[in-house]
Structures are given as structure tokens and as C-alpha cells.
mmCIF file of C-alpha atoms in Angstrom:
data_model
loop_
_atom_site.group_PDB
_atom_site.id
_atom_site.type_symbol
_atom_site.label_atom_id
_atom_site.label_comp_id
_atom_site.label_asym_id
_atom_site.label_seq_id
_atom_site.Cartn_x
_atom_site.Cartn_y
_atom_site.Cartn_z
ATOM 1 C CA UNK A 1 -0.098 0.019 -0.028
ATOM 2 C CA UNK A 2 1.217 3.339 -0.746
ATOM 3 C CA UNK A 3 1.225 5.884 2.141
ATOM 4 C CA UNK A 4 -2.067 7.374 1.418
ATOM 5 C CA UNK A 5 -3.612 4.120 1.314
ATOM 6 C CA UNK A 6 -2.278 3.401 4.664
ATOM 7 C CA UNK A 7 -3.649 6.660 6.235
ATOM 8 C CA UNK A 8 -7.036 6.045 4.431
ATOM 9 C CA UNK A 9 -7.427 2.549 5.938
ATOM 10 C CA UNK A 10 -5.873 2.563 9.476
ATOM 11 C CA UNK A 11 -8.260 3.368 12.247
ATOM 12 C CA UNK A 12 -7.765 2.254 15.900
ATOM 13 C CA UNK A 13 -8.522 -1.309 16.455
ATOM 14 C CA UNK A 14 -10.009 -2.086 19.898
ATOM 15 C CA UNK A 15 -10.663 -5.768 19.237
ATOM 16 C CA UNK A 16 -7.841 -8.068 18.565
ATOM 17 C CA UNK A 17 -7.111 -11.883 17.310
ATOM 18 C CA UNK A 18 -5.201 -14.008 19.372
ATOM 19 C CA UNK A 19 -2.414 -14.628 16.872
ATOM 20 C CA UNK A 20 0.833 -13.134 17.885
ATOM 21 C CA UNK A 21 3.179 -11.488 15.479
ATOM 22 C CA UNK A 22 6.628 -13.291 14.115
ATOM 23 C CA UNK A 23 9.300 -11.983 16.675
ATOM 24 C CA UNK A 24 11.405 -11.394 12.972
ATOM 25 C CA UNK A 25 8.626 -9.164 11.690
ATOM 26 C CA UNK A 26 8.715 -7.056 15.080
ATOM 27 C CA UNK A 27 12.493 -6.791 15.111
ATOM 28 C CA UNK A 28 11.759 -5.601 11.323
ATOM 29 C CA UNK A 29 9.375 -3.129 11.961
ATOM 30 C CA UNK A 30 10.695 -1.580 15.239
ATOM 31 C CA UNK A 31 14.375 -1.334 13.669
ATOM 32 C CA UNK A 32 12.841 0.641 10.285
ATOM 33 C CA UNK A 33 10.968 2.933 13.110
ATOM 34 C CA UNK A 34 14.321 4.148 14.732
ATOM 35 C CA UNK A 35 14.872 6.226 11.615
ATOM 36 C CA UNK A 36 11.946 8.574 13.085
ATOM 37 C CA UNK A 37 13.178 11.669 13.234
ATOM 38 C CA UNK A 38 13.584 13.744 16.806
ATOM 39 C CA UNK A 39 14.950 17.303 17.540
ATOM 40 C CA UNK A 40 18.827 17.356 17.699
ATOM 41 C CA UNK A 41 18.624 13.660 17.079
ATOM 42 C CA UNK A 42 18.264 12.778 20.661
ATOM 43 C CA UNK A 43 15.781 9.928 20.099
ATOM 44 C CA UNK A 44 14.482 9.869 23.601
ATOM 45 C CA UNK A 45 12.122 6.846 23.424
ATOM 46 C CA UNK A 46 13.112 3.485 25.454
ATOM 47 C CA UNK A 47 10.353 1.007 24.093
ATOM 48 C CA UNK A 48 9.075 -1.911 25.505
ATOM 49 C CA UNK A 49 6.899 -4.787 23.737
ATOM 50 C CA UNK A 50 5.169 -6.917 26.316
ATOM 51 C CA UNK A 51 4.068 -10.438 25.017
ATOM 52 C CA UNK A 52 2.592 -13.822 25.891
ATOM 53 C CA UNK A 53 2.531 -14.659 29.672
ATOM 54 C CA UNK A 54 4.472 -11.375 30.498
ATOM 55 C CA UNK A 55 1.861 -9.332 28.579
ATOM 56 C CA UNK A 56 -1.462 -11.518 30.784
ATOM 57 C CA UNK A 57 0.720 -10.844 34.042
ATOM 58 C CA UNK A 58 0.693 -7.034 33.455
ATOM 59 C CA UNK A 59 -2.752 -6.672 32.552
ATOM 60 C CA UNK A 60 -3.637 -8.433 35.374
ATOM 61 C CA UNK A 61 -2.008 -5.852 37.586
ATOM 62 C CA UNK A 62 -3.208 -2.748 35.728
ATOM 63 C CA UNK A 63 -7.078 -4.091 35.767
ATOM 64 C CA UNK A 64 -6.589 -4.401 39.529
ATOM 65 C CA UNK A 65 -5.005 -1.296 40.016
ATOM 66 C CA UNK A 66 -7.860 0.300 37.871
ATOM 67 C CA UNK A 67 -10.518 -1.517 39.625
ATOM 68 C CA UNK A 68 -9.570 0.174 42.915
ATOM 69 C CA UNK A 69 -11.107 3.392 41.404
ATOM 70 C CA UNK A 70 -7.975 5.528 42.805
ATOM 71 C CA UNK A 71 -7.178 8.471 40.875
ATOM 72 C CA UNK A 72 -4.878 8.526 38.170
ATOM 73 C CA UNK A 73 -1.161 9.368 38.625
ATOM 74 C CA UNK A 74 0.533 9.732 35.304
ATOM 75 C CA UNK A 75 4.051 10.545 35.428
ATOM 76 C CA UNK A 76 3.586 13.278 32.754
ATOM 77 C CA UNK A 77 1.003 15.971 32.216
ATOM 78 C CA UNK A 78 -2.547 14.406 31.346
ATOM 79 C CA UNK A 79 -4.914 16.826 33.180
ATOM 80 C CA UNK A 80 -5.991 18.370 29.960
ATOM 81 C CA UNK A 81 -9.919 19.205 30.296
ATOM 82 C CA UNK A 82 -10.841 19.315 26.920
ATOM 83 C CA UNK A 83 -12.983 22.657 25.789
ATOM 84 C CA UNK A 84 -14.599 23.723 22.801
ATOM 85 C CA UNK A 85 -14.542 22.157 19.444
ATOM 86 C CA UNK A 86 -11.872 19.806 21.032
ATOM 87 C CA UNK A 87 -14.846 18.714 23.305
ATOM 88 C CA UNK A 88 -16.712 18.326 21.070
ATOM 89 C CA UNK A 89 -14.720 16.008 19.064
ATOM 90 C CA UNK A 90 -13.674 14.113 22.295
ATOM 91 C CA UNK A 91 -17.915 13.484 22.609
ATOM 92 C CA UNK A 92 -17.756 12.574 19.257
ATOM 93 C CA UNK A 93 -15.473 10.350 19.202
ATOM 94 C CA UNK A 94 -16.995 8.263 22.446
ATOM 95 C CA UNK A 95 -20.610 8.228 20.745
ATOM 96 C CA UNK A 96 -18.949 6.955 17.794
ATOM 97 C CA UNK A 97 -17.466 3.825 19.651
ATOM 98 C CA UNK A 98 -20.176 3.142 22.104
ATOM 99 C CA UNK A 99 -23.043 3.240 18.936
ATOM 100 C CA UNK A 100 -21.144 0.608 16.903
ATOM 101 C CA UNK A 101 -21.047 -1.474 20.680
ATOM 102 C CA UNK A 102 -24.571 -1.096 21.004
ATOM 103 C CA UNK A 103 -24.011 1.105 24.217
ATOM 104 C CA UNK A 104 -26.683 3.440 25.329
ATOM 105 C CA UNK A 105 -25.520 6.691 26.735
ATOM 106 C CA UNK A 106 -26.920 6.286 30.244
ATOM 107 C CA UNK A 107 -25.310 2.624 30.498
ATOM 108 C CA UNK A 108 -22.501 3.694 32.909
ATOM 109 C CA UNK A 109 -21.978 0.323 33.681
ATOM 110 C CA UNK A 110 -21.276 -1.258 30.255
ATOM 111 C CA UNK A 111 -19.396 1.955 29.579
ATOM 112 C CA UNK A 112 -17.021 1.218 32.201
ATOM 113 C CA UNK A 113 -16.498 -2.305 31.142
ATOM 114 C CA UNK A 114 -15.880 -1.181 28.049
ATOM 115 C CA UNK A 115 -13.065 1.874 29.357
ATOM 116 C CA UNK A 116 -11.701 -1.176 31.151
ATOM 117 C CA UNK A 117 -10.580 -3.035 27.985
ATOM 118 C CA UNK A 118 -8.197 -0.669 27.677
ATOM 119 C CA UNK A 119 -6.053 -1.871 30.497
ATOM 120 C CA UNK A 120 -6.778 -5.483 29.044
ATOM 121 C CA UNK A 121 -4.956 -4.247 25.731
ATOM 122 C CA UNK A 122 -8.558 -4.945 23.868
ATOM 123 C CA UNK A 123 -6.817 -8.411 24.147
ATOM 124 C CA UNK A 124 -4.252 -8.029 21.878
ATOM 125 C CA UNK A 125 -0.991 -10.144 21.363
ATOM 126 C CA UNK A 126 1.086 -7.455 21.901
ATOM 127 C CA UNK A 127 1.187 -4.136 24.041
ATOM 128 C CA UNK A 128 4.301 -1.724 23.807
ATOM 129 C CA UNK A 129 4.552 0.972 26.345
ATOM 130 C CA UNK A 130 6.639 4.124 25.157
ATOM 131 C CA UNK A 131 9.123 5.523 27.486
ATOM 132 C CA UNK A 132 11.256 8.213 28.179
ATOM 133 C CA UNK A 133 13.265 10.136 31.084
ATOM 134 C CA UNK A 134 10.724 12.595 32.898
ATOM 135 C CA UNK A 135 13.617 15.479 32.564
ATOM 136 C CA UNK A 136 12.786 15.697 28.647
ATOM 137 C CA UNK A 137 9.011 17.300 29.161
ATOM 138 C CA UNK A 138 7.221 18.368 26.128
ATOM 139 C CA UNK A 139 10.417 17.937 24.038
ATOM 140 C CA UNK A 140 10.593 14.602 24.396
ATOM 141 C CA UNK A 141 6.893 13.647 24.724
ATOM 142 C CA UNK A 142 6.871 15.279 20.605
ATOM 143 C CA UNK A 143 9.805 13.351 19.447
ATOM 144 C CA UNK A 144 7.881 9.974 20.683
ATOM 145 C CA UNK A 145 4.707 11.230 19.239
ATOM 146 C CA UNK A 146 6.737 11.266 15.815
ATOM 147 C CA UNK A 147 8.297 7.877 16.596
ATOM 148 C CA UNK A 148 4.881 5.940 17.706
ATOM 149 C CA UNK A 149 3.305 7.695 14.376
ATOM 150 C CA UNK A 150 5.718 6.238 12.428
ATOM 151 C CA UNK A 151 5.800 2.544 14.365
ATOM 152 C CA UNK A 152 1.964 2.495 13.681
ATOM 153 C CA UNK A 153 1.848 3.383 9.738
ATOM 154 C CA UNK A 154 4.806 0.925 9.725
ATOM 155 C CA UNK A 155 3.310 -1.970 11.631
ATOM 156 C CA UNK A 156 -0.398 -1.053 8.793
ATOM 157 C CA UNK A 157 2.014 -1.459 5.977
ATOM 158 C CA UNK A 158 2.580 -5.084 7.311
ATOM 159 C CA UNK A 159 -1.165 -5.908 7.679
ATOM 160 C CA UNK A 160 -1.062 -5.062 11.803
ATOM 161 C CA UNK A 161 -3.194 -3.369 13.560
ATOM 162 C CA UNK A 162 -3.091 -0.778 16.408
ATOM 163 C CA UNK A 163 -4.459 1.293 19.121
ATOM 164 C CA UNK A 164 -2.710 4.010 20.741
ATOM 165 C CA UNK A 165 -4.152 4.492 24.588
ATOM 166 C CA UNK A 166 -3.269 7.682 26.542
ATOM 167 C CA UNK A 167 -4.892 5.272 29.025
ATOM 168 C CA UNK A 168 -2.076 3.329 29.275
ATOM 169 C CA UNK A 169 -0.336 6.408 31.110
ATOM 170 C CA UNK A 170 -2.669 7.108 33.682
ATOM 171 C CA UNK A 171 -1.569 4.377 36.126
ATOM 172 C CA UNK A 172 2.475 4.151 35.372
ATOM 173 C CA UNK A 173 2.984 2.754 38.807
ATOM 174 C CA UNK A 174 2.432 -1.212 38.507
ATOM 175 C CA UNK A 175 4.119 -0.491 34.761
ATOM 176 C CA UNK A 176 7.373 0.794 36.022
ATOM 177 C CA UNK A 177 7.852 -1.831 38.637
ATOM 178 C CA UNK A 178 6.712 -4.887 35.926
ATOM 179 C CA UNK A 179 9.007 -3.436 33.963
ATOM 180 C CA UNK A 180 12.423 -2.159 36.107
ATOM 181 C CA UNK A 181 12.319 0.765 34.708
ATOM 182 C CA UNK A 182 14.996 2.992 35.758
ATOM 183 C CA UNK A 183 14.742 5.929 38.132
ATOM 184 C CA UNK A 184 13.712 9.383 36.463
ATOM 185 C CA UNK A 185 11.646 7.353 33.520
ATOM 186 C CA UNK A 186 8.247 7.236 32.760
ATOM 187 C CA UNK A 187 5.442 6.131 30.946
ATOM 188 C CA UNK A 188 4.146 8.258 28.360
ATOM 189 C CA UNK A 189 1.718 5.931 27.004
ATOM 190 C CA UNK A 190 1.001 2.567 25.063
ATOM 191 C CA UNK A 191 -0.213 1.090 21.988
ATOM 192 C CA UNK A 192 -1.799 -1.981 21.824
ATOM 193 C CA UNK A 193 -1.247 -4.328 18.533
ATOM 194 C CA UNK A 194 -1.761 -7.350 16.545
ATOM 195 C CA UNK A 195 -4.618 -8.273 13.900
ATOM 196 C CA UNK A 196 -7.545 -6.959 14.065
ATOM 197 C CA UNK A 197 -10.976 -9.118 14.942
ATOM 198 C CA UNK A 198 -12.820 -7.452 11.869
ATOM 199 C CA UNK A 199 -15.970 -9.554 13.188
ATOM 200 C CA UNK A 200 -16.138 -7.119 16.467
ATOM 201 C CA UNK A 201 -18.623 -4.229 16.681
ATOM 202 C CA UNK A 202 -16.165 -2.169 18.275
ATOM 203 C CA UNK A 203 -13.723 -2.259 15.004
ATOM 204 C CA UNK A 204 -16.849 -0.726 13.225
ATOM 205 C CA UNK A 205 -16.454 1.840 14.557
ATOM 206 C CA UNK A 206 -14.902 5.142 12.233
ATOM 207 C CA UNK A 207 -14.522 8.775 12.883
ATOM 208 C CA UNK A 208 -14.578 12.037 10.765
ATOM 209 C CA UNK A 209 -11.600 14.439 10.282
ATOM 210 C CA UNK A 210 -11.685 18.149 10.021
ATOM 211 C CA UNK A 211 -12.023 19.961 6.946
ATOM 212 C CA UNK A 212 -8.841 21.297 5.286
ATOM 213 C CA UNK A 213 -9.604 24.878 6.166
ATOM 214 C CA UNK A 214 -10.044 23.702 9.799
ATOM 215 C CA UNK A 215 -6.554 22.830 10.034
ATOM 216 C CA UNK A 216 -4.217 24.554 7.847
ATOM 217 C CA UNK A 217 -3.948 28.156 7.025
ATOM 218 C CA UNK A 218 -1.639 28.697 3.973
ATOM 219 C CA UNK A 219 0.174 32.015 4.128
ATOM 220 C CA UNK A 220 2.122 33.142 0.911
#
């Protein structure tokens, strides 16, 4: 596929088949992603790919943490409260997802159970955690975002689907302990990936994009 075809066909997958991606393909993709640009070539990302039994152990730890209903304690600033058009788009995205799953707006229990699937990695065979040194702050976050976008496009080129998840950065403590992250390293966000379950209702969700004139200003 061309890059344009990849961008037009890719969507956030929230239900996966159990089939793992071959290790050789994983190494090929993550090697290629190292070509992603970064400010002054600092390459701040430190990525952890968790699979198999280890992934299931981490899933159980995260779900146990989230089920305690405690407040998130992210390593980085995730306290943005969307306003205006951004809030409208946030609500529109949630409505598209829950509508495709047949979950009514007032059914809080089903919505909470659907949200909990974030920390079950949507049953994906693999999950990647994007970590970086906390002192790098927003500059490092920009670089990691560029890297993650590069990675997801490289995966899709090979027929591998993914879902970027800010939720995986909300409760970083069990992740830091499980992965034995060094002092001063934080979990920014995560990405579940594998092969999409095309029959799942969640994967029927599609969202629109803003028109060019609402997003880009050409100055000449």
C-alpha cells in the first residue's frame, strides 16, 4: 500500500485476534521505526514490547489497579480538560465507539466495562509502552509522538493493526515496577497491536476528520 492508502485504511482497533506477530517481523518494524526524526537526533524513546504470559501478568496488575477506583497518577501531564471544538470531537469519538457497540449513553456500567478493556489491551497479543526520561518534558513527548506515528504506519504496511492509548499512561506505577524502569524514567502512553478481529462491533467504529480549511492555513 502507498502511504496515502495506509492513512485512509488505518483506524484505532479495539478488538484483536489472539495470533501473535512473528518475532522477526517485530524486530524488522521496530528497527525501521528507529529512522523516525527527533529534535537534535536525541531519540528519547525507550520502548518496551510485552507479549505472551508476561503481557497477561501485566494486564492483571493494571486491571487490579484500575478496579480500586483510585485517581490516575501519570508520570506526565495528562490533566488537560478539553474545551470547545476539542470537547465536541472527544464526545463525538466516544459516541461513535459506544454506538457501534450498542451501548446507550445512560448505561454507565457497560461504558465502564468497555473502558476497562483499555487495560486488558483489547485482547491484543502485544502491547508497547513508550517511556522516556521525565526531565525531557514536552520536547521529548513530541519526539515520542513522531516515533509512535512512524511505528503504527510501519505496522499497518505489514497488515498489523494498532490502537494508541493514553490510558496506558494513567496508572504507571505497576508498569514501572513490572518493567523495572530506572529512576527518572516515566511511562508516556502505550499501544496495543496485532491483527484486528474484523467481526467485533468495536472495530466498526469510524471517526471523521476536520476539513483542510479548519486545520491548515497557507501563508504566501
